[in-house]
PDB file of C-alpha atoms in Angstrom:
ATOM      1  CA  UNK P   1      18.769 -41.970 -18.075  1.00 46.00           C
ATOM      2  CA  UNK P   2      19.597 -43.887 -14.905  1.00 47.00           C
ATOM      3  CA  UNK P   3      23.317 -44.155 -15.681  1.00 48.00           C
ATOM      4  CA  UNK P   4      23.564 -40.485 -16.592  1.00 47.00           C
ATOM      5  CA  UNK P   5      21.766 -39.501 -13.422  1.00 43.00           C
ATOM      6  CA  UNK P   6      24.148 -41.562 -11.277  1.00 46.00           C
ATOM      7  CA  UNK P   7      27.136 -39.939 -12.953  1.00 49.00           C
ATOM      8  CA  UNK P   8      25.947 -36.399 -12.211  1.00 53.00           C
ATOM      9  CA  UNK P   9      24.214 -35.690 -15.514  1.00 54.00           C
ATOM     10  CA  UNK P  10      20.705 -34.388 -14.866  1.00 56.00           C
ATOM     11  CA  UNK P  11      17.829 -35.794 -16.930  1.00 58.00           C
ATOM     12  CA  UNK P  12      16.612 -33.388 -19.590  1.00 58.00           C
ATOM     13  CA  UNK P  13      14.104 -30.853 -18.260  1.00 55.00           C
ATOM     14  CA  UNK P  14      15.236 -31.074 -14.634  1.00 51.00           C
ATOM     15  CA  UNK P  15      17.296 -28.240 -13.156  1.00 52.00           C
ATOM     16  CA  UNK P  16      19.580 -28.449 -10.161  1.00 49.00           C
ATOM     17  CA  UNK P  17      17.168 -26.235  -8.201  1.00 52.00           C
ATOM     18  CA  UNK P  18      14.734 -29.165  -8.346  1.00 54.00           C
ATOM     19  CA  UNK P  19      16.860 -30.893  -5.699  1.00 60.00           C
ATOM     20  CA  UNK P  20      17.508 -27.826  -3.528  1.00 74.00           C
ATOM     21  CA  UNK P  21      15.101 -27.014  -0.714  1.00 86.00           C
ATOM     22  CA  UNK P  22      13.453 -23.636  -1.426  1.00 90.00           C
ATOM     23  CA  UNK P  23      14.608 -20.796   0.789  1.00 93.00           C
ATOM     24  CA  UNK P  24      11.862 -19.799   3.209  1.00 95.00           C
ATOM     25  CA  UNK P  25      11.039 -16.168   3.863  1.00 97.00           C
ATOM     26  CA  UNK P  26       8.563 -14.673   6.314  1.00 97.00           C
ATOM     27  CA  UNK P  27       6.370 -11.848   5.001  1.00 98.00           C
ATOM     28  CA  UNK P  28       3.932  -9.499   6.711  1.00 98.00           C
ATOM     29  CA  UNK P  29       1.452  -7.420   4.740  1.00 98.00           C
ATOM     30  CA  UNK P  30      -1.284  -5.082   5.895  1.00 97.00           C
ATOM     31  CA  UNK P  31      -3.387  -5.810   2.805  1.00 96.00           C
ATOM     32  CA  UNK P  32      -3.662  -8.881   0.587  1.00 95.00           C
ATOM     33  CA  UNK P  33      -3.653  -6.721  -2.558  1.00 95.00           C
ATOM     34  CA  UNK P  34      -0.131  -5.474  -1.754  1.00 97.00           C
ATOM     35  CA  UNK P  35       1.307  -8.991  -2.105  1.00 97.00           C
ATOM     36  CA  UNK P  36      -1.337 -11.139  -3.828  1.00 95.00           C
ATOM     37  CA  UNK P  37      -1.214 -14.891  -4.283  1.00 96.00           C
ATOM     38  CA  UNK P  38      -0.506 -14.802  -8.023  1.00 94.00           C
ATOM     39  CA  UNK P  39       2.537 -12.581  -7.471  1.00 95.00           C
ATOM     40  CA  UNK P  40       3.805 -14.807  -4.665  1.00 96.00           C
ATOM     41  CA  UNK P  41       3.572 -17.874  -6.880  1.00 96.00           C
ATOM     42  CA  UNK P  42       5.454 -16.169  -9.711  1.00 96.00           C
ATOM     43  CA  UNK P  43       8.240 -15.077  -7.375  1.00 97.00           C
ATOM     44  CA  UNK P  44       8.425 -18.491  -5.717  1.00 97.00           C
ATOM     45  CA  UNK P  45       8.924 -20.116  -9.110  1.00 95.00           C
ATOM     46  CA  UNK P  46      11.373 -17.500 -10.361  1.00 95.00           C
ATOM     47  CA  UNK P  47      13.520 -17.235  -7.222  1.00 96.00           C
ATOM     48  CA  UNK P  48      13.049 -20.745  -5.809  1.00 95.00           C
ATOM     49  CA  UNK P  49      11.713 -19.484  -2.481  1.00 97.00           C
ATOM     50  CA  UNK P  50       8.707 -20.250  -0.311  1.00 97.00           C
ATOM     51  CA  UNK P  51       6.753 -17.454   1.328  1.00 98.00           C
ATOM     52  CA  UNK P  52       5.099 -17.647   4.703  1.00 97.00           C
ATOM     53  CA  UNK P  53       2.654 -14.733   4.549  1.00 97.00           C
ATOM     54  CA  UNK P  54       0.676 -13.158   7.371  1.00 96.00           C
ATOM     55  CA  UNK P  55      -1.948 -10.515   6.593  1.00 96.00           C
ATOM     56  CA  UNK P  56      -2.578  -8.200   9.526  1.00 95.00           C
ATOM     57  CA  UNK P  57      -3.889  -4.683  10.094  1.00 94.00           C
ATOM     58  CA  UNK P  58      -3.187  -4.958  13.810  1.00 95.00           C
ATOM     59  CA  UNK P  59      -0.406  -2.567  14.816  1.00 96.00           C
ATOM     60  CA  UNK P  60       0.545  -4.500  17.942  1.00 95.00           C
ATOM     61  CA  UNK P  61       0.893  -7.703  15.928  1.00 95.00           C
ATOM     62  CA  UNK P  62       3.031  -5.902  13.357  1.00 96.00           C
ATOM     63  CA  UNK P  63       5.287  -4.474  16.059  1.00 96.00           C
ATOM     64  CA  UNK P  64       5.676  -7.854  17.742  1.00 96.00           C
ATOM     65  CA  UNK P  65       6.804  -9.437  14.476  1.00 95.00           C
ATOM     66  CA  UNK P  66       9.188  -6.593  13.667  1.00 96.00           C
ATOM     67  CA  UNK P  67      10.942  -6.393  17.053  1.00 96.00           C
ATOM     68  CA  UNK P  68      11.240 -10.175  17.422  1.00 94.00           C
ATOM     69  CA  UNK P  69      14.659 -11.720  16.944  1.00 92.00           C
ATOM     70  CA  UNK P  70      14.695 -13.013  14.317  1.00 93.00           C
ATOM     71  CA  UNK P  71      11.925 -10.860  12.914  1.00 95.00           C
ATOM     72  CA  UNK P  72       9.815 -11.131   9.807  1.00 96.00           C
ATOM     73  CA  UNK P  73      11.995 -10.800   6.708  1.00 98.00           C
ATOM     74  CA  UNK P  74       9.899  -8.489   4.548  1.00 98.00           C
ATOM     75  CA  UNK P  75       6.856  -6.297   5.145  1.00 99.00           C
ATOM     76  CA  UNK P  76       4.381  -4.510   2.879  1.00 99.00           C
ATOM     77  CA  UNK P  77       2.671  -1.580   4.556  1.00 98.00           C
ATOM     78  CA  UNK P  78       1.475   2.039   4.319  1.00 98.00           C
ATOM     79  CA  UNK P  79       4.166   4.710   4.296  1.00 98.00           C
ATOM     80  CA  UNK P  80       3.056   6.221   7.591  1.00 98.00           C
ATOM     81  CA  UNK P  81       3.390   2.849   9.338  1.00 98.00           C
ATOM     82  CA  UNK P  82       6.915   2.589   7.950  1.00 98.00           C
ATOM     83  CA  UNK P  83       7.713   6.127   9.139  1.00 97.00           C
ATOM     84  CA  UNK P  84       6.799   5.174  12.692  1.00 98.00           C
ATOM     85  CA  UNK P  85       8.900   1.999  12.566  1.00 98.00           C
ATOM     86  CA  UNK P  86      11.834   3.897  11.060  1.00 97.00           C
ATOM     87  CA  UNK P  87      11.731   6.513  13.824  1.00 96.00           C
ATOM     88  CA  UNK P  88      12.290   3.642  16.263  1.00 96.00           C
ATOM     89  CA  UNK P  89      15.263   2.349  14.227  1.00 97.00           C
ATOM     90  CA  UNK P  90      13.426  -0.878  13.432  1.00 98.00           C
ATOM     91  CA  UNK P  91      13.979  -0.870   9.654  1.00 98.00           C
ATOM     92  CA  UNK P  92      16.983  -1.745   7.492  1.00 97.00           C
ATOM     93  CA  UNK P  93      18.213  -0.016   4.352  1.00 95.00           C
ATOM     94  CA  UNK P  94      16.297  -0.890   1.171  1.00 96.00           C
ATOM     95  CA  UNK P  95      18.152   1.240  -1.376  1.00 95.00           C
ATOM     96  CA  UNK P  96      19.538  -1.886  -3.012  1.00 90.00           C
ATOM     97  CA  UNK P  97      22.964  -2.568  -4.495  1.00 83.00           C
ATOM     98  CA  UNK P  98      24.454   0.768  -5.563  1.00 83.00           C
ATOM     99  CA  UNK P  99      21.099   2.371  -4.785  1.00 91.00           C
ATOM    100  CA  UNK P 100      19.360   0.581  -7.659  1.00 93.00           C
ATOM    101  CA  UNK P 101      15.955   0.334  -5.964  1.00 95.00           C
ATOM    102  CA  UNK P 102      16.049   3.956  -4.868  1.00 95.00           C
ATOM    103  CA  UNK P 103      16.848   5.040  -8.421  1.00 95.00           C
ATOM    104  CA  UNK P 104      13.689   3.362  -9.739  1.00 96.00           C
ATOM    105  CA  UNK P 105      11.441   5.556  -7.595  1.00 97.00           C
ATOM    106  CA  UNK P 106      10.313   8.887  -9.020  1.00 97.00           C
ATOM    107  CA  UNK P 107      11.730  11.885  -7.162  1.00 94.00           C
ATOM    108  CA  UNK P 108       8.146  12.931  -6.363  1.00 94.00           C
ATOM    109  CA  UNK P 109       7.901  10.117  -3.806  1.00 96.00           C
ATOM    110  CA  UNK P 110      11.173  10.327  -1.870  1.00 92.00           C
ATOM    111  CA  UNK P 111      12.230  12.989   0.602  1.00 85.00           C
ATOM    112  CA  UNK P 112      15.924  12.310   0.115  1.00 82.00           C
ATOM    113  CA  UNK P 113      18.076  10.604  -2.509  1.00 81.00           C
ATOM    114  CA  UNK P 114      20.513   9.525   0.194  1.00 85.00           C
ATOM    115  CA  UNK P 115      20.714   5.695   0.016  1.00 85.00           C
ATOM    116  CA  UNK P 116      21.909   5.467   3.624  1.00 86.00           C
ATOM    117  CA  UNK P 117      18.601   6.759   5.010  1.00 90.00           C
ATOM    118  CA  UNK P 118      16.298   4.930   2.596  1.00 95.00           C
ATOM    119  CA  UNK P 119      14.316   2.484   4.751  1.00 97.00           C
ATOM    120  CA  UNK P 120      10.955   2.453   2.946  1.00 98.00           C
ATOM    121  CA  UNK P 121      10.529   1.560  -0.721  1.00 98.00           C
ATOM    122  CA  UNK P 122       7.404   3.281  -2.138  1.00 98.00           C
ATOM    123  CA  UNK P 123       5.729   1.041  -4.712  1.00 98.00           C
ATOM    124  CA  UNK P 124       2.181   2.356  -5.033  1.00 98.00           C
ATOM    125  CA  UNK P 125       0.394   5.647  -4.505  1.00 97.00           C
ATOM    126  CA  UNK P 126      -3.155   6.905  -4.650  1.00 95.00           C
ATOM    127  CA  UNK P 127      -4.962  10.171  -4.156  1.00 93.00           C
ATOM    128  CA  UNK P 128      -8.456   9.495  -2.907  1.00 91.00           C
ATOM    129  CA  UNK P 129     -11.552  11.595  -3.309  1.00 88.00           C
ATOM    130  CA  UNK P 130     -15.171  11.199  -2.270  1.00 89.00           C
ATOM    131  CA  UNK P 131     -17.254  10.495  -5.348  1.00 86.00           C
ATOM    132  CA  UNK P 132     -20.956  11.263  -5.021  1.00 86.00           C
ATOM    133  CA  UNK P 133     -23.561   9.262  -6.992  1.00 82.00           C
ATOM    134  CA  UNK P 134     -25.111  12.340  -8.612  1.00 82.00           C
ATOM    135  CA  UNK P 135     -21.741  14.040  -9.174  1.00 78.00           C
ATOM    136  CA  UNK P 136     -22.845  16.681  -6.698  1.00 85.00           C
ATOM    137  CA  UNK P 137     -20.660  18.542  -4.229  1.00 87.00           C
ATOM    138  CA  UNK P 138     -19.987  16.878  -0.890  1.00 90.00           C
ATOM    139  CA  UNK P 139     -22.023  19.605   0.797  1.00 89.00           C
ATOM    140  CA  UNK P 140     -25.026  18.880  -1.438  1.00 91.00           C
ATOM    141  CA  UNK P 141     -24.610  15.150  -0.821  1.00 92.00           C
ATOM    142  CA  UNK P 142     -24.790  15.720   2.937  1.00 93.00           C
ATOM    143  CA  UNK P 143     -28.000  17.709   2.513  1.00 92.00           C
ATOM    144  CA  UNK P 144     -29.564  15.042   0.306  1.00 91.00           C
ATOM    145  CA  UNK P 145     -31.654  12.919   2.667  1.00 89.00           C
ATOM    146  CA  UNK P 146     -32.244  10.319  -0.036  1.00 89.00           C
ATOM    147  CA  UNK P 147     -28.538   9.434  -0.031  1.00 89.00           C
ATOM    148  CA  UNK P 148     -27.938   7.416   3.121  1.00 91.00           C
ATOM    149  CA  UNK P 149     -24.614   5.612   2.603  1.00 93.00           C
ATOM    150  CA  UNK P 150     -21.017   6.815   2.853  1.00 95.00           C
ATOM    151  CA  UNK P 151     -18.334   4.276   1.933  1.00 94.00           C
ATOM    152  CA  UNK P 152     -14.844   4.995   3.299  1.00 95.00           C
ATOM    153  CA  UNK P 153     -11.500   3.229   3.146  1.00 95.00           C
ATOM    154  CA  UNK P 154     -11.056   0.804   6.045  1.00 95.00           C
ATOM    155  CA  UNK P 155      -7.974   2.558   7.401  1.00 97.00           C
ATOM    156  CA  UNK P 156      -8.330   3.508  11.054  1.00 97.00           C
ATOM    157  CA  UNK P 157      -5.889   6.438  10.881  1.00 98.00           C
ATOM    158  CA  UNK P 158      -7.479   7.924   7.770  1.00 98.00           C
ATOM    159  CA  UNK P 159     -10.958   7.421   9.225  1.00 98.00           C
ATOM    160  CA  UNK P 160      -9.893   9.237  12.385  1.00 98.00           C
ATOM    161  CA  UNK P 161      -8.433  12.077  10.331  1.00 97.00           C
ATOM    162  CA  UNK P 162     -11.690  12.352   8.363  1.00 97.00           C
ATOM    163  CA  UNK P 163     -13.813  12.502  11.511  1.00 98.00           C
ATOM    164  CA  UNK P 164     -11.527  15.040  13.193  1.00 97.00           C
ATOM    165  CA  UNK P 165     -11.589  17.227  10.085  1.00 95.00           C
ATOM    166  CA  UNK P 166     -15.361  17.038   9.746  1.00 95.00           C
ATOM    167  CA  UNK P 167     -15.729  17.968  13.406  1.00 96.00           C
ATOM    168  CA  UNK P 168     -13.518  21.029  12.875  1.00 94.00           C
ATOM    169  CA  UNK P 169     -15.564  21.978   9.814  1.00 92.00           C
ATOM    170  CA  UNK P 170     -18.857  21.658  11.680  1.00 94.00           C
ATOM    171  CA  UNK P 171     -20.039  18.777   9.485  1.00 94.00           C
ATOM    172  CA  UNK P 172     -20.191  16.023  12.079  1.00 96.00           C
ATOM    173  CA  UNK P 173     -23.929  16.307  12.726  1.00 95.00           C
ATOM    174  CA  UNK P 174     -24.661  15.912   9.011  1.00 95.00           C
ATOM    175  CA  UNK P 175     -22.103  13.102   8.683  1.00 96.00           C
ATOM    176  CA  UNK P 176     -23.840  11.214  11.473  1.00 95.00           C
ATOM    177  CA  UNK P 177     -27.069  11.138   9.452  1.00 95.00           C
ATOM    178  CA  UNK P 178     -25.315   8.855   6.963  1.00 95.00           C
ATOM    179  CA  UNK P 179     -24.653   5.171   7.385  1.00 95.00           C
ATOM    180  CA  UNK P 180     -20.876   4.756   7.175  1.00 95.00           C
ATOM    181  CA  UNK P 181     -19.513   1.505   5.772  1.00 94.00           C
ATOM    182  CA  UNK P 182     -15.881   0.641   5.081  1.00 94.00           C
ATOM    183  CA  UNK P 183     -14.170  -0.813   2.027  1.00 92.00           C
ATOM    184  CA  UNK P 184     -10.906  -2.703   1.665  1.00 90.00           C
ATOM    185  CA  UNK P 185      -8.293  -1.458  -0.788  1.00 88.00           C
ATOM    186  CA  UNK P 186      -9.279  -3.860  -3.548  1.00 83.00           C
ATOM    187  CA  UNK P 187     -12.910  -2.674  -3.302  1.00 84.00           C
ATOM    188  CA  UNK P 188     -12.235   1.026  -3.806  1.00 74.00           C
ATOM    189  CA  UNK P 189     -12.477   1.002  -7.584  1.00 67.00           C
ATOM    190  CA  UNK P 190     -15.986  -0.425  -7.535  1.00 64.00           C
ATOM    191  CA  UNK P 191     -18.480   2.326  -8.204  1.00 57.00           C
ATOM    192  CA  UNK P 192     -21.589   2.429  -6.077  1.00 63.00           C
ATOM    193  CA  UNK P 193     -24.981   3.906  -6.862  1.00 69.00           C
ATOM    194  CA  UNK P 194     -25.991   3.563  -3.216  1.00 76.00           C
ATOM    195  CA  UNK P 195     -24.083   6.533  -1.831  1.00 85.00           C
ATOM    196  CA  UNK P 196     -20.840   8.485  -1.764  1.00 90.00           C
ATOM    197  CA  UNK P 197     -17.627   6.473  -2.080  1.00 91.00           C
ATOM    198  CA  UNK P 198     -14.005   7.190  -1.203  1.00 92.00           C
ATOM    199  CA  UNK P 199     -12.276   6.180  -4.403  1.00 88.00           C
ATOM    200  CA  UNK P 200      -9.022   6.625  -6.363  1.00 88.00           C
ATOM    201  CA  UNK P 201      -8.985  10.169  -7.686  1.00 81.00           C
ATOM    202  CA  UNK P 202      -8.081  10.241 -11.353  1.00 68.00           C
ATOM    203  CA  UNK P 203      -9.841  13.561 -11.810  1.00 55.00           C
ATOM    204  CA  UNK P 204     -10.695  16.522  -9.613  1.00 50.00           C
ATOM    205  CA  UNK P 205     -13.845  15.958  -7.556  1.00 49.00           C
ATOM    206  CA  UNK P 206     -16.338  18.692  -6.785  1.00 48.00           C
ATOM    207  CA  UNK P 207     -15.615  19.178  -3.118  1.00 48.00           C
ATOM    208  CA  UNK P 208     -17.375  22.505  -2.861  1.00 49.00           C
ATOM    209  CA  UNK P 209     -16.319  24.789   0.002  1.00 46.00           C
ATOM    210  CA  UNK P 210     -15.075  21.926   2.178  1.00 53.00           C
ATOM    211  CA  UNK P 211     -11.373  21.091   1.747  1.00 61.00           C
ATOM    212  CA  UNK P 212      -9.509  18.049   3.049  1.00 74.00           C
ATOM    213  CA  UNK P 213     -11.827  15.498   1.478  1.00 86.00           C
ATOM    214  CA  UNK P 214      -8.911  13.971  -0.422  1.00 90.00           C
ATOM    215  CA  UNK P 215      -5.963  12.015   0.951  1.00 94.00           C
ATOM    216  CA  UNK P 216      -2.582  11.197  -0.547  1.00 95.00           C
ATOM    217  CA  UNK P 217      -1.591   7.649   0.385  1.00 97.00           C
ATOM    218  CA  UNK P 218       1.451   5.499  -0.342  1.00 98.00           C
ATOM    219  CA  UNK P 219       2.223   1.830   0.183  1.00 98.00           C
ATOM    220  CA  UNK P 220       5.447  -0.064  -0.240  1.00 98.00           C
ATOM    221  CA  UNK P 221       7.985  -2.417   1.285  1.00 98.00           C
ATOM    222  CA  UNK P 222      10.428  -2.427   4.166  1.00 98.00           C
ATOM    223  CA  UNK P 223      12.901  -4.863   5.682  1.00 98.00           C
ATOM    224  CA  UNK P 224      12.994  -5.175   9.491  1.00 98.00           C
ATOM    225  CA  UNK P 225      16.378  -4.459  11.043  1.00 97.00           C
ATOM    226  CA  UNK P 226      16.195  -7.816  12.866  1.00 97.00           C
ATOM    227  CA  UNK P 227      15.687  -9.833   9.688  1.00 97.00           C
ATOM    228  CA  UNK P 228      18.311 -12.542   9.209  1.00 96.00           C
ATOM    229  CA  UNK P 229      17.686 -12.646   5.457  1.00 96.00           C
ATOM    230  CA  UNK P 230      18.154  -9.047   4.357  1.00 97.00           C
ATOM    231  CA  UNK P 231      20.036  -9.987   1.174  1.00 96.00           C
ATOM    232  CA  UNK P 232      17.289 -12.386   0.102  1.00 97.00           C
ATOM    233  CA  UNK P 233      14.620  -9.787   0.904  1.00 97.00           C
ATOM    234  CA  UNK P 234      16.459  -7.248  -1.266  1.00 97.00           C
ATOM    235  CA  UNK P 235      16.734  -9.810  -4.053  1.00 97.00           C
ATOM    236  CA  UNK P 236      12.972 -10.330  -3.913  1.00 98.00           C
ATOM    237  CA  UNK P 237      12.333  -6.586  -4.033  1.00 98.00           C
ATOM    238  CA  UNK P 238      14.667  -6.165  -6.988  1.00 97.00           C
ATOM    239  CA  UNK P 239      12.703  -8.747  -8.981  1.00 97.00           C
ATOM    240  CA  UNK P 240       9.282  -7.632  -7.750  1.00 96.00           C
ATOM    241  CA  UNK P 241       9.924  -3.999  -8.720  1.00 96.00           C
ATOM    242  CA  UNK P 242      11.376  -4.592 -12.161  1.00 95.00           C
ATOM    243  CA  UNK P 243       9.460  -3.148 -15.089  1.00 96.00           C
ATOM    244  CA  UNK P 244       8.124  -6.503 -16.278  1.00 94.00           C
ATOM    245  CA  UNK P 245       6.482  -7.417 -12.971  1.00 95.00           C
ATOM    246  CA  UNK P 246       5.200  -3.910 -12.268  1.00 96.00           C
ATOM    247  CA  UNK P 247       3.609  -3.322 -15.665  1.00 96.00           C
ATOM    248  CA  UNK P 248       2.123  -6.813 -15.666  1.00 94.00           C
ATOM    249  CA  UNK P 249       0.444  -6.486 -12.289  1.00 94.00           C
ATOM    250  CA  UNK P 250      -0.334  -2.794 -11.857  1.00 94.00           C
ATOM    251  CA  UNK P 251      -3.664  -2.717 -13.682  1.00 91.00           C
ATOM    252  CA  UNK P 252      -4.952  -5.530 -11.478  1.00 89.00           C
ATOM    253  CA  UNK P 253      -4.676  -3.213  -8.468  1.00 91.00           C
ATOM    254  CA  UNK P 254      -6.386   0.072  -7.537  1.00 90.00           C
ATOM    255  CA  UNK P 255      -2.988   1.777  -7.334  1.00 94.00           C
ATOM    256  CA  UNK P 256      -0.758   4.040  -9.365  1.00 96.00           C
ATOM    257  CA  UNK P 257       2.968   3.335  -9.710  1.00 98.00           C
ATOM    258  CA  UNK P 258       5.715   5.286  -7.954  1.00 98.00           C
ATOM    259  CA  UNK P 259       8.340   4.072 -10.422  1.00 98.00           C
ATOM    260  CA  UNK P 260       9.591   6.386 -13.150  1.00 96.00           C
ATOM    261  CA  UNK P 261      10.409   3.246 -15.171  1.00 95.00           C
ATOM    262  CA  UNK P 262       6.768   2.092 -15.463  1.00 97.00           C
ATOM    263  CA  UNK P 263       5.788   3.818 -18.702  1.00 96.00           C
ATOM    264  CA  UNK P 264       4.514   1.008 -20.952  1.00 95.00           C
ATOM    265  CA  UNK P 265       1.867   1.962 -23.493  1.00 94.00           C
ATOM    266  CA  UNK P 266      -0.698  -0.235 -21.721  1.00 95.00           C
ATOM    267  CA  UNK P 267      -0.305   1.849 -18.537  1.00 95.00           C
ATOM    268  CA  UNK P 268      -2.740   4.823 -18.628  1.00 93.00           C
ATOM    269  CA  UNK P 269      -1.196   8.207 -17.944  1.00 92.00           C
ATOM    270  CA  UNK P 270      -3.162   8.582 -14.701  1.00 91.00           C
ATOM    271  CA  UNK P 271      -1.622   5.357 -13.343  1.00 94.00           C
ATOM    272  CA  UNK P 272       1.974   6.539 -13.770  1.00 96.00           C
ATOM    273  CA  UNK P 273       4.256   8.223 -11.259  1.00 97.00           C
ATOM    274  CA  UNK P 274       4.332  11.665 -12.841  1.00 94.00           C
ATOM    275  CA  UNK P 275       0.526  11.974 -12.883  1.00 93.00           C
ATOM    276  CA  UNK P 276       0.813  13.254  -9.327  1.00 92.00           C
ATOM    277  CA  UNK P 277       2.149  16.502 -10.789  1.00 90.00           C
ATOM    278  CA  UNK P 278      -1.212  17.084 -12.477  1.00 86.00           C
ATOM    279  CA  UNK P 279      -3.182  16.871  -9.236  1.00 84.00           C
ATOM    280  CA  UNK P 280      -3.866  19.635  -6.739  1.00 80.00           C
ATOM    281  CA  UNK P 281      -2.325  18.645  -3.393  1.00 84.00           C
ATOM    282  CA  UNK P 282      -3.375  21.738  -1.461  1.00 85.00           C
ATOM    283  CA  UNK P 283      -5.820  20.873   1.337  1.00 87.00           C
ATOM    284  CA  UNK P 284      -5.031  17.164   0.921  1.00 92.00           C
ATOM    285  CA  UNK P 285      -4.820  14.875   3.950  1.00 94.00           C
ATOM    286  CA  UNK P 286      -1.386  13.289   4.373  1.00 95.00           C
ATOM    287  CA  UNK P 287      -0.694  10.783   7.142  1.00 97.00           C
ATOM    288  CA  UNK P 288       2.830  11.120   8.515  1.00 96.00           C
ATOM    289  CA  UNK P 289       2.841   8.592  11.362  1.00 97.00           C
ATOM    290  CA  UNK P 290       0.795   5.805  12.930  1.00 98.00           C
ATOM    291  CA  UNK P 291      -1.583   6.869  15.685  1.00 97.00           C
ATOM    292  CA  UNK P 292      -1.537   3.831  17.955  1.00 95.00           C
ATOM    293  CA  UNK P 293      -4.664   5.053  19.729  1.00 96.00           C
ATOM    294  CA  UNK P 294      -6.687   5.547  16.536  1.00 97.00           C
ATOM    295  CA  UNK P 295      -9.198   2.719  17.217  1.00 96.00           C
ATOM    296  CA  UNK P 296      -9.784   3.982  20.770  1.00 97.00           C
ATOM    297  CA  UNK P 297     -10.212   7.589  19.615  1.00 98.00           C
ATOM    298  CA  UNK P 298     -12.674   6.521  16.921  1.00 98.00           C
ATOM    299  CA  UNK P 299     -14.724   4.658  19.495  1.00 97.00           C
ATOM    300  CA  UNK P 300     -14.604   7.196  22.330  1.00 97.00           C
ATOM    301  CA  UNK P 301     -14.704  10.455  20.371  1.00 97.00           C
ATOM    302  CA  UNK P 302     -16.933   9.493  17.446  1.00 97.00           C
ATOM    303  CA  UNK P 303     -18.737   6.309  18.517  1.00 95.00           C
ATOM    304  CA  UNK P 304     -17.305   4.504  15.494  1.00 95.00           C
ATOM    305  CA  UNK P 305     -15.975   0.952  15.605  1.00 92.00           C
ATOM    306  CA  UNK P 306     -14.069  -0.330  12.593  1.00 85.00           C
TER     307      UNK P 306
END
C-alpha cells in the first residue's frame, strides 16, 4: 500500500477528492426548512463543498450580505423578497445551462420563459387558509368567544397584509379579541385544537362572506449578482432541484413542488405543481414586493410586535 501510494496509486476506497480541500460557499436562508441540515450534508458529500449558512429574517441583514463585494453566493428566500432584490439589479441569472433549471419549473410559476430575465428559481409553493377548530366559517369563529387563539404564519409582510385587509373589512375589533400567536414554516402543518390556524390549503376552506383569508406564497433560490462563485452556485441548484432530491425531501416539508418533473407515485396529487390549477385564486392575497417598513407599520398601526 505504501509503495503504491508513493507512486501515485491511491489506496482502495480513497478517492482523489479526499485530498482536495472542499470548496466553500456562503448561503443565506430566511427559513431553516428551505435549506435543512440533512440536505446540506447530502450536497456537501455529493459535490465536495462546505456550506457556511446564515439563517436570517432580517431584511437589512439580507441586503447587507447581498450588496457586499463579494456577496453571499446563494440565497433561499420568499419570491417577493427576490422580486425586490431583482428590481435593484442585485440578482444574477439562474436559468442554468441552456435554460435547464427554468425548464424544470411548471409554467404556472413563471411570468416569462425568457432565460435572460430569470433571476429567481421557484422551488416551493403553498396556498394558505385559516382552518378553524370546529370547521366553522371565519366569521363564526370570530363570534365564538370560547375560541381565543389565532395562529398565523410568522411573516411580517403577510401579517401586515392580513391586518390591513381585516381593517378594510371591518373585522379588526373582533380580531383584537383573539390572542394572536405566530408559527414558523415548519410548524404550519401541525393541527391545533386551541384555535384557528393558518395552514397549507389542500382543500377549500369555509371562509364565509370574507374573502382574502388565503395567500399564495412561493419560496426558492437566487444568486446575488456580486457572488464570485456563480457557476458553483448553479451547480448546487442543478443537483438540489433534480427529481431524486426533490421527491426524497418534499414530504418532509410543508410545501408543494413547483417542478413539473416531480410526479413520483409517493408524491400526493395536492403536493404537485399542477394542483394549483384546482384551487380558486380569486380573492387570494399575493405579495409582490418586500415592504421594508412592515415591522414598523405592524407596531404603529396595529400594536402588533412580531
